[in-house]
XYZ file of C-alpha atoms in Angstrom:
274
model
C 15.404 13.851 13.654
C 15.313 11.036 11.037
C 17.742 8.350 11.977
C 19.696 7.505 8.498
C 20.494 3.640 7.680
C 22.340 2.460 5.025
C 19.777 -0.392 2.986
C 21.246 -2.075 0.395
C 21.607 -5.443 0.468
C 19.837 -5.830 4.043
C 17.004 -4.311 2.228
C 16.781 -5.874 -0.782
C 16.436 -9.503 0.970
C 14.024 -8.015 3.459
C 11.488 -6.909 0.314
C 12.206 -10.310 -1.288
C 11.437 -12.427 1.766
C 8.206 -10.892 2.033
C 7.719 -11.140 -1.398
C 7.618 -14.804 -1.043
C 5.231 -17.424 -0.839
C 1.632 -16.000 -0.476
C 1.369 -13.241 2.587
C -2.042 -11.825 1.787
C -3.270 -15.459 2.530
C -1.893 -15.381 5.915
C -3.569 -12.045 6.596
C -6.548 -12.441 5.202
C -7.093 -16.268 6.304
C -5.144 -16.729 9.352
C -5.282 -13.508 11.197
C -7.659 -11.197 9.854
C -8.804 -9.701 12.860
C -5.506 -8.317 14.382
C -5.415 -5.132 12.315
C -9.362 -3.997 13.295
C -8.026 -4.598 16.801
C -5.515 -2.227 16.918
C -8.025 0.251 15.123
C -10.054 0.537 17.951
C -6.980 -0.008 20.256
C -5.757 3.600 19.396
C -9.553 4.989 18.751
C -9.328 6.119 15.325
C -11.803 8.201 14.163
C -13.668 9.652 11.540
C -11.168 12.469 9.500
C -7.967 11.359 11.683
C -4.871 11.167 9.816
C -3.540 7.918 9.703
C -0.185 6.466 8.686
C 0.008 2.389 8.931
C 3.526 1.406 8.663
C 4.877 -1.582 7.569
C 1.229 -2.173 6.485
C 1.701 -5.249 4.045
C -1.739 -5.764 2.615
C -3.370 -3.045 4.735
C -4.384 -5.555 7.811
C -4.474 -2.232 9.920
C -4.987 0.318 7.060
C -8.387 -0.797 5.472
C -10.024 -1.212 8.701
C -8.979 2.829 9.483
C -10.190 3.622 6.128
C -13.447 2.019 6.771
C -13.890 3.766 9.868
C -13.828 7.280 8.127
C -9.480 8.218 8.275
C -7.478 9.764 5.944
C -5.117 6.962 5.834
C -1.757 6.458 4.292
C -0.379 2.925 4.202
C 3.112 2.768 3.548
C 5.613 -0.940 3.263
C 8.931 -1.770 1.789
C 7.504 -5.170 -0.869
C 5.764 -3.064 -3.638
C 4.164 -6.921 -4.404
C 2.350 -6.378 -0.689
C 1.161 -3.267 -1.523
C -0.372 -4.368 -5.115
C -2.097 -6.768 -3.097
C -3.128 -4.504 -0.753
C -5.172 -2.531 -3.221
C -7.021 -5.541 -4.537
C -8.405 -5.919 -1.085
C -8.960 -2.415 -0.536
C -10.915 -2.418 -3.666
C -12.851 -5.699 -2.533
C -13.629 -4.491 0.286
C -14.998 -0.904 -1.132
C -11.425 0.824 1.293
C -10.301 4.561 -0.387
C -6.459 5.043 1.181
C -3.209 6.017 -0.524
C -0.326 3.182 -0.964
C 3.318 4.223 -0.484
C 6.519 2.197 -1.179
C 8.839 3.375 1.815
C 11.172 1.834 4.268
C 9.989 2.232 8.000
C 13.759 3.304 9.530
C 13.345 6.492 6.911
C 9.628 7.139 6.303
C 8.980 9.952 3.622
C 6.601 11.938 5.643
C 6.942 15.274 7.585
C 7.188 15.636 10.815
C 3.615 15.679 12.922
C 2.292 14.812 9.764
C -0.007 12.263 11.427
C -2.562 11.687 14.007
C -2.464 8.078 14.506
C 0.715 6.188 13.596
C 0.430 2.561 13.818
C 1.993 -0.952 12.711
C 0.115 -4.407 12.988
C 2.810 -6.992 12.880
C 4.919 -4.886 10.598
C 7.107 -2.529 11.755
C 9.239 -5.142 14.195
C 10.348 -6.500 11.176
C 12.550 -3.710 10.409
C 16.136 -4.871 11.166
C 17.086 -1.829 13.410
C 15.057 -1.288 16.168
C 15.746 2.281 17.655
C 15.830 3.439 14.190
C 12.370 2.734 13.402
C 11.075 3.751 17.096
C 12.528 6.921 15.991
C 10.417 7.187 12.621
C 7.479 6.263 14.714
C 7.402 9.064 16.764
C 8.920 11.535 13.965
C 6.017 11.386 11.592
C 3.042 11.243 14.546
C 2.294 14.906 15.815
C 2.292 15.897 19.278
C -0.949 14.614 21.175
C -0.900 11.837 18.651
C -1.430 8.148 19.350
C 1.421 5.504 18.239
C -0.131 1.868 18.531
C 1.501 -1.242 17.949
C 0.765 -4.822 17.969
C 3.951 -7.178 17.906
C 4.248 -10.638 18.547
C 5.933 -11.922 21.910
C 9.097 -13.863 22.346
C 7.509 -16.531 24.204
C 4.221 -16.617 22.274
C 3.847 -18.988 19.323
C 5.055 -16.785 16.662
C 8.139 -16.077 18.870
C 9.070 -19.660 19.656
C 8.602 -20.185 16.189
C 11.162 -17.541 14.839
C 13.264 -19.406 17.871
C 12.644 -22.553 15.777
C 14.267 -21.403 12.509
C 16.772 -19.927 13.908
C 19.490 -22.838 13.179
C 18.761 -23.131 10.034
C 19.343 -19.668 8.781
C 21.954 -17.755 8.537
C 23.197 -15.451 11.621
C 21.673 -11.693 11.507
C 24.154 -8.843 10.389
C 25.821 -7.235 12.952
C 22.839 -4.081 14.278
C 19.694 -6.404 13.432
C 18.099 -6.581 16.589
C 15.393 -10.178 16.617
C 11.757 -8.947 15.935
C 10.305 -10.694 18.486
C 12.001 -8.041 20.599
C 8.834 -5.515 20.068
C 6.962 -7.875 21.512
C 8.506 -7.174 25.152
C 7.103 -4.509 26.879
C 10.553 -3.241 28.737
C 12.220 -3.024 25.259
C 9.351 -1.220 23.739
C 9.494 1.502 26.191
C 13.042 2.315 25.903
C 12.504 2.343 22.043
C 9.954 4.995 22.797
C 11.565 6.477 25.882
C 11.262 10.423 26.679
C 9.089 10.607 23.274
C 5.841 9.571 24.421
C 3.720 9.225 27.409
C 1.050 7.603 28.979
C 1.909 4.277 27.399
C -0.240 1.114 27.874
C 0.720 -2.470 26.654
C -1.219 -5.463 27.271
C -0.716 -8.528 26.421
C -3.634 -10.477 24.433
C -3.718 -13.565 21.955
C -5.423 -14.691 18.603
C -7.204 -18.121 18.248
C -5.842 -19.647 15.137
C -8.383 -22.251 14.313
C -7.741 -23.010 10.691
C -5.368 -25.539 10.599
C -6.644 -29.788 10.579
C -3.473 -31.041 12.080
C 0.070 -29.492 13.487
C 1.306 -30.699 9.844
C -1.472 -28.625 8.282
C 0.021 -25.822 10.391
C 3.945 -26.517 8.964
C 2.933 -26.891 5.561
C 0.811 -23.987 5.418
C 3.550 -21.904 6.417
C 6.237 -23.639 4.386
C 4.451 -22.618 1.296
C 2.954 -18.909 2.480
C 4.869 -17.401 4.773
C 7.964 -15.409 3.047
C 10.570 -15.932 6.525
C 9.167 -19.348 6.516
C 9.348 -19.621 2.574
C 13.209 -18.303 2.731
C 14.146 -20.524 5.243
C 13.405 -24.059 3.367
C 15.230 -22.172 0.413
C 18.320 -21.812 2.294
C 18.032 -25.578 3.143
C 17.527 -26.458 -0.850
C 19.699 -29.792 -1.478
C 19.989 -30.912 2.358
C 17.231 -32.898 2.518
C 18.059 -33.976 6.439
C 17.934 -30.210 7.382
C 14.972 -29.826 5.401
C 13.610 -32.912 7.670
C 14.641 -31.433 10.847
C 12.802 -28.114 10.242
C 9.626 -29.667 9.002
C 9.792 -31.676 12.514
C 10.284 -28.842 14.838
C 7.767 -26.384 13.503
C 5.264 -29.566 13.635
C 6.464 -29.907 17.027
C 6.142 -26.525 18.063
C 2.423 -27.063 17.055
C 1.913 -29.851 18.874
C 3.059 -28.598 21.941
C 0.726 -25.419 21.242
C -2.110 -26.866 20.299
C -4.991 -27.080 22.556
C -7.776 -28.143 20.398
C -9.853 -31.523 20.371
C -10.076 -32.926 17.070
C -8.706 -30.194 14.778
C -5.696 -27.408 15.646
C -6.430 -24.581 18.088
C -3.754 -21.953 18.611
C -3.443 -19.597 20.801
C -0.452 -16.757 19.408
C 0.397 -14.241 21.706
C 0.932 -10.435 21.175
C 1.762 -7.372 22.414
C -0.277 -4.550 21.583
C 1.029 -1.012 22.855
C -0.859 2.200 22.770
C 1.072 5.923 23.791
C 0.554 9.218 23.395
C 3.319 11.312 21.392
C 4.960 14.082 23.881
């Protein structure tokens, strides 16, 4: 049963947000190995159907095309998926590009083999809603993998960073962090899968000179990130404040000699649908 949200203006500043700054540079420069990891994660193979969701530029979604699926990447920024394509196309990727919102996905029921979502889908606002699409669209004996960042990995503590400076979360939005935690990710799932496995694992960020390098990188690229400094535009002490803690929150994460090593932790999750 599809799980019915009202969008509007929630959704509109979701799809602007990651409109933002430049996101295909994050994906393709900072962490272009997560999607091919959750690939072979949930063993996709040649002919599978495949439905990435939440895809962005197709982090997940090339990489299953490459490997011989049928795959279907679907997001809610149509400027994500046109960029999407221009890798695909780089990268000699054939795969179909939907617009759609992950808490009401346009596909049939069991209409796919492997459903997936590489640091995508726990950015939908309401969590149970999109657990529920998840398992809708996958068909029984299907594989749902996911890859989510922790709460108390980098990319977690640095969502905790913003969060005074923007504003609250509409009453329903759950923090996406939250698919990170194994406990919360089973009861998303609950009585609709089985034999799930979650492990915990981390990405080596490496391309950064200095914890600054880091901040302003981010600043400039990444749409939350992006949004945030927006909301601060004309408070140039706030604006201050935030460019100190995320430069903290480097530092404090950084493990490297020399240049900036980071180690980001995630969550990646792996069930069969019942």
């Amino acid at each position: 049963m599809t799980i019915k949200i009202d969008g509007g203006e929630l959704k509109a500043r979701h799809r602007a947000m990651w409109a933002l700054g430049d996101y295909p540079a994050v994906a393709g420069e900072v962490i272009p190995e997560l999607g091919a990891t959750l690939v072979a994660a949930c063993g996709v193979r040649p002919g599978d159907k495949v439905l990435d969701v939440a895809a962005g530029t197709g982090n997940a979604a090339i990489p299953a095309a490459l490997a011989g699926a049928d795959v279907v990447a679907c997001d809610l920024t149509p400027e994500l998926l046109a960029a999407g394509r221009d890798v695909a196309a780089r990268r000699g990727a054939a795969l179909e590009w939907r617009e759609a919102d992950a808490e009401a996905l346009p596909f049939a029921d069991g209409a796919f083999d492997v459903v997936l979502s590489c640091v995508g889908v726990m950015f939908a606002p309401h969590h149970r809603a999109a657990a529920a699409e998840l398992v809708r669209v996958c068909r029984p004996g299907g594989t749902i993998g996911l890859l989510s960042w922790t709460p108390q990995g980098f990319i977690g503590q640095m969502f905790a960073a913003m969060r005074p400076y923007v504003p609250a979360p509409p009453p329903g939005a759950q923090p996406p962090p939250l698919w990170g935690d194994e406990a919360h990710v089973r009861d998303l799932l609950g009585d609709g899968v089985a034999d799930l496995v979650a492990r915990r694992a981390a990405v080596t960020v490496d391309r950064f000179a200095d914890p600054a390098g880091f901040r302003d990188f981010f600043k400039n690229n990444y749409g939350p990130t992006v949004a945030a400094y927006r909301g601060l535009a004309g408070d140039a002490e706030r604006v201050a404040a935030l460019d100190r803690d995320l430069t903290e929150l480097a530092r404090r994460h950084d493990r490297g000699s020399g240049a900036t090593v980071l180690d980001w932790e995630y969550l990646l999750v792996t069930a069969r649908r019942r």
